[in-house]
Short mmCIF file of C-alpha atoms in Angstrom, two decimals:
data_model
loop_
_atom_site.label_atom_id
_atom_site.label_comp_id
_atom_site.label_asym_id
_atom_site.label_seq_id
_atom_site.Cartn_x
_atom_site.Cartn_y
_atom_site.Cartn_z
CA ALA A 211 -138.73 -78.63 163.49
CA GLN A 212 -140.18 -76.20 161.01
CA LYS A 213 -138.69 -72.88 160.03
CA ILE A 214 -139.91 -70.03 157.84
CA THR A 215 -137.55 -67.34 156.58
CA GLN A 216 -138.54 -64.04 155.04
CA THR A 217 -135.38 -62.21 154.07
CA GLN A 218 -136.92 -58.89 153.07
CA PRO A 219 -137.78 -56.75 156.10
CA GLY A 220 -139.16 -54.01 153.84
CA MET A 221 -140.12 -53.56 150.20
CA PHE A 222 -141.24 -50.65 148.05
CA VAL A 223 -143.32 -51.05 144.92
CA GLN A 224 -144.83 -48.54 142.55
CA GLU A 225 -148.59 -48.53 142.32
CA LYS A 226 -149.90 -50.78 139.52
CA GLU A 227 -146.67 -52.76 139.31
CA ALA A 228 -146.14 -56.36 140.40
CA VAL A 229 -144.08 -57.31 143.43
CA THR A 230 -142.66 -60.58 144.74
CA LEU A 231 -142.28 -61.26 148.46
CA ASP A 232 -139.83 -64.03 149.28
CA CYS A 233 -140.40 -66.96 151.59
CA THR A 234 -138.26 -70.03 152.15
CA TYR A 235 -139.07 -72.86 154.47
CA ASP A 236 -137.53 -75.89 156.06
CA THR A 237 -139.33 -79.00 157.21
CA SER A 238 -138.84 -82.72 157.36
CA ASP A 239 -142.56 -83.42 157.06
CA PRO A 240 -143.58 -84.85 153.67
CA SER A 241 -147.02 -83.24 153.83
CA TYR A 242 -147.36 -79.58 154.66
CA GLY A 243 -149.18 -76.40 153.74
CA LEU A 244 -147.95 -72.89 153.11
CA PHE A 245 -149.97 -69.78 153.86
CA TRP A 246 -149.65 -66.07 153.29
CA TYR A 247 -151.32 -63.55 155.58
CA LYS A 248 -151.62 -59.78 155.33
CA GLN A 249 -151.57 -57.59 158.42
CA PRO A 250 -152.61 -53.97 157.88
CA SER A 251 -152.05 -51.34 160.55
CA SER A 252 -155.36 -52.29 162.16
CA GLY A 253 -153.66 -55.46 163.43
CA GLU A 254 -155.93 -58.11 161.99
CA MET A 255 -154.24 -60.97 160.13
CA ILE A 256 -156.02 -61.57 156.84
CA PHE A 257 -155.66 -64.87 155.01
CA LEU A 258 -154.55 -64.42 151.40
CA ILE A 259 -153.58 -67.71 149.82
CA TYR A 260 -152.78 -71.36 150.55
CA GLN A 261 -150.54 -73.93 148.80
CA GLY A 262 -150.48 -77.61 149.68
CA SER A 263 -147.21 -79.46 149.28
CA TYR A 264 -148.78 -81.99 146.92
CA ASP A 265 -150.64 -79.45 144.81
CA GLN A 266 -149.49 -79.71 141.22
CA GLN A 267 -150.32 -76.17 140.27
CA ASN A 268 -149.38 -72.88 141.87
CA ALA A 269 -152.20 -71.36 143.89
CA THR A 270 -153.88 -68.18 142.68
CA GLU A 271 -156.43 -65.92 144.37
CA GLY A 272 -157.31 -62.84 142.39
CA ARG A 273 -154.25 -60.59 142.29
CA TYR A 274 -152.30 -62.96 144.52
CA SER A 275 -150.36 -65.94 143.27
CA LEU A 276 -147.94 -68.23 144.99
CA ASN A 277 -144.76 -69.21 143.18
CA PHE A 278 -144.18 -72.62 144.72
CA GLN A 279 -140.82 -74.24 144.02
CA LYS A 280 -140.74 -77.38 146.10
CA ALA A 281 -137.19 -78.43 145.31
CA ARG A 282 -135.91 -75.05 146.39
CA LYS A 283 -138.29 -74.95 149.37
CA SER A 284 -139.59 -71.56 148.41
CA ALA A 285 -143.12 -70.17 148.36
CA ASN A 286 -142.94 -66.61 147.15
CA LEU A 287 -146.02 -64.41 147.04
CA VAL A 288 -146.61 -62.41 143.87
CA ILE A 289 -148.97 -59.46 144.01
CA SER A 290 -149.94 -58.12 140.61
CA ALA A 291 -151.14 -54.59 139.88
CA SER A 292 -150.27 -53.25 143.33
CA GLN A 293 -152.74 -50.93 145.01
CA LEU A 294 -152.22 -48.39 147.78
CA GLY A 295 -154.31 -50.60 150.05
CA ASP A 296 -151.75 -53.38 149.68
CA SER A 297 -149.39 -51.50 152.00
CA ALA A 298 -149.12 -53.77 155.03
CA MET A 299 -147.05 -56.45 156.71
CA TYR A 300 -147.06 -59.80 154.94
CA PHE A 301 -146.39 -63.06 156.75
CA CYS A 302 -145.56 -66.45 155.32
CA ALA A 303 -146.55 -69.43 157.47
CA MET A 304 -146.36 -73.20 157.39
CA GLY A 305 -148.44 -75.98 158.85
CA SER A 306 -147.95 -79.72 158.60
CA ASN A 307 -149.88 -82.84 159.41
CA ASN A 308 -147.33 -83.78 162.04
CA ALA A 309 -147.61 -80.40 163.72
CA GLY A 310 -151.38 -80.32 163.77
CA ASN A 311 -152.49 -76.83 162.93
CA MET A 312 -149.70 -75.14 164.86
CA LEU A 313 -148.63 -72.69 162.19
CA THR A 314 -145.05 -71.47 162.17
CA PHE A 315 -144.73 -67.88 160.98
CA GLY A 316 -141.89 -66.00 159.35
CA GLY A 317 -140.70 -62.62 160.53
CA GLY A 318 -142.73 -60.75 157.94
CA THR A 319 -142.11 -58.25 155.15
CA ARG A 320 -143.40 -54.71 155.24
CA LEU A 321 -144.67 -53.71 151.82
CA MET A 322 -145.08 -50.05 150.97
CA VAL A 323 -146.89 -49.09 147.77
CA LYS A 324 -145.89 -45.72 146.32
CA PRO A 325 -148.44 -43.63 144.42
CA GLU B 113 -164.75 -58.67 159.49
CA THR B 114 -163.42 -62.19 159.93
CA GLY B 115 -165.95 -63.38 162.50
CA VAL B 116 -163.43 -63.28 165.35
CA THR B 117 -163.87 -60.45 167.85
CA GLN B 118 -161.34 -59.47 170.48
CA THR B 119 -161.80 -57.09 173.39
CA PRO B 120 -160.38 -54.81 174.52
CA ARG B 121 -158.47 -53.42 171.52
CA HIS B 122 -155.99 -51.68 173.79
CA LEU B 123 -154.99 -52.37 177.40
CA VAL B 124 -152.54 -50.67 179.70
CA MET B 125 -151.84 -52.38 182.99
CA GLY B 126 -149.40 -52.25 185.87
CA MET B 127 -147.33 -55.23 186.86
CA THR B 128 -149.53 -55.94 189.87
CA ASN B 129 -152.84 -55.77 188.03
CA LYS B 130 -155.07 -58.63 186.97
CA LYS B 131 -156.86 -58.34 183.67
CA SER B 132 -158.45 -60.60 181.07
CA LEU B 133 -158.50 -60.61 177.30
CA LYS B 134 -161.60 -61.89 175.59
CA CYS B 135 -162.07 -63.55 172.23
CA GLU B 136 -165.31 -64.65 170.59
CA GLN B 137 -165.75 -66.41 167.28
CA HIS B 138 -169.00 -66.56 165.32
CA LEU B 139 -167.86 -69.09 162.74
CA GLY B 140 -168.82 -72.37 164.34
CA HIS B 141 -165.19 -73.43 164.55
CA ASN B 142 -163.87 -76.11 166.88
CA ALA B 143 -160.38 -74.78 167.56
CA MET B 144 -159.17 -71.51 169.05
CA TYR B 145 -155.69 -70.11 169.54
CA TRP B 146 -153.77 -67.40 171.34
CA TYR B 147 -150.74 -65.92 169.59
CA LYS B 148 -148.29 -63.31 170.85
CA GLN B 149 -146.79 -60.80 168.43
CA SER B 150 -143.85 -58.83 169.80
CA ALA B 151 -142.02 -56.15 167.90
CA LYS B 152 -139.47 -57.55 165.48
CA LYS B 153 -140.30 -61.19 166.33
CA PRO B 154 -142.38 -63.78 164.49
CA LEU B 155 -145.77 -64.67 165.84
CA GLU B 156 -145.49 -67.05 168.75
CA LEU B 157 -148.15 -69.65 169.44
CA MET B 158 -149.18 -69.61 173.10
CA PHE B 159 -152.18 -71.87 173.50
CA VAL B 160 -154.43 -74.07 171.40
CA TYR B 161 -157.86 -75.33 172.35
CA SER B 162 -159.78 -77.95 170.43
CA LEU B 163 -163.38 -78.60 171.44
CA GLU B 164 -162.72 -76.68 174.67
CA GLU B 165 -159.76 -78.86 175.66
CA ARG B 166 -156.24 -77.49 175.70
CA VAL B 167 -154.09 -79.38 173.22
CA GLU B 168 -150.98 -77.25 173.20
CA ASN B 169 -149.23 -75.10 175.76
CA ASN B 170 -146.10 -73.71 174.22
CA SER B 171 -144.06 -73.29 177.42
CA VAL B 172 -145.88 -70.12 178.35
CA PRO B 173 -145.23 -68.59 181.79
CA SER B 174 -147.91 -69.27 184.38
CA ARG B 175 -148.73 -65.56 184.63
CA PHE B 176 -150.75 -66.21 181.46
CA SER B 177 -153.77 -68.40 182.15
CA PRO B 178 -156.15 -69.38 179.34
CA GLU B 179 -159.77 -70.37 179.72
CA CYS B 180 -162.10 -71.84 177.11
CA PRO B 181 -165.61 -72.19 178.58
CA ASN B 182 -167.13 -73.20 175.23
CA SER B 183 -166.07 -73.50 171.61
CA SER B 184 -167.03 -69.89 170.85
CA HIS B 185 -165.21 -68.12 173.65
CA LEU B 186 -161.60 -67.92 174.71
CA PHE B 187 -160.07 -65.87 177.49
CA LEU B 188 -156.52 -65.04 178.47
CA HIS B 189 -156.19 -64.12 182.13
CA LEU B 190 -153.21 -61.96 182.98
CA HIS B 191 -151.60 -61.39 186.37
CA THR B 192 -148.28 -60.01 187.62
CA LEU B 193 -147.05 -59.40 184.08
CA GLN B 194 -143.64 -58.04 183.18
CA PRO B 195 -142.84 -55.14 180.84
CA GLU B 196 -141.50 -57.63 178.27
CA ASP B 197 -145.01 -59.06 178.01
CA SER B 198 -146.08 -55.91 176.19
CA ALA B 199 -147.18 -57.08 172.75
CA LEU B 200 -150.11 -57.58 170.41
CA TYR B 201 -152.11 -60.62 171.48
CA LEU B 202 -153.98 -62.23 168.63
CA CYS B 203 -156.79 -64.71 168.88
CA ALA B 204 -157.58 -67.05 166.01
CA SER B 205 -159.95 -69.87 165.21
CA SER B 206 -160.09 -72.70 162.70
CA GLN B 207 -162.55 -75.40 161.80
CA ASP B 208 -160.31 -78.03 163.30
CA SER B 209 -156.91 -78.20 164.94
CA SER B 210 -155.52 -81.20 163.09
CA GLY B 211 -153.80 -81.33 159.73
CA GLY B 212 -151.66 -78.71 158.09
CA SER B 213 -154.18 -77.12 155.76
CA GLU B 214 -156.59 -75.42 158.14
CA LYS B 215 -156.95 -71.73 157.52
CA LEU B 216 -156.80 -69.56 160.62
CA PHE B 217 -159.19 -66.67 161.06
CA PHE B 218 -157.73 -63.94 163.25
CA GLY B 219 -159.18 -61.19 165.35
CA SER B 220 -157.79 -57.66 165.33
CA GLY B 221 -155.80 -58.28 168.49
CA THR B 222 -155.37 -56.62 171.85
CA GLN B 223 -152.42 -54.24 172.10
CA LEU B 224 -151.13 -54.74 175.62
CA SER B 225 -148.76 -52.37 177.39
CA VAL B 226 -147.36 -53.37 180.77
CA LEU B 227 -145.95 -50.50 182.81
#
């Protein structure tokens, strides 16, 4: 069974500063992928970044980077230079080859960017 | 705009009503999904279709009935729902349903309220 844990229900960050959103996972599958999605108030889930379990380097996508620490089973999302439009819910998710594409989602973190 | 369109955006229904949620994807994907997002709970996978065949039914009550007439359209038929079924229902699609690295593209969801 797979499990995703996001321990921060809510976070504040000052505009233009960096913020880290935590995600830990548990799986017995040797091959898996980790995703981060953003959900603004409009409801749509927006894909942000992906990290494969065998990727040697941490994934980066613009202002988003994933701090992947395999031994600690963590996949934290780092957002640099926060913007007001970053205020949203953020979900960490996991998929594995054994589970097909049935992503398991964490409970989410609500990020609020202060002007 | 992710290429996945859901209608209606909002739906209020009584427990004896019958209604349907519609999802359409314009991405040429082979797999489509229904997720349920309740307040303070992680996203729950309900149904997965791959090439119009159901590949996963996550122990969903029979009052939810999916239909996938072709790879671009997905419906969720609702009847005799309960108040606890009130939630945001998200549709998603992906190129394929196998493997753990497929990115999901989500619609904006249907906010359902059952009175």
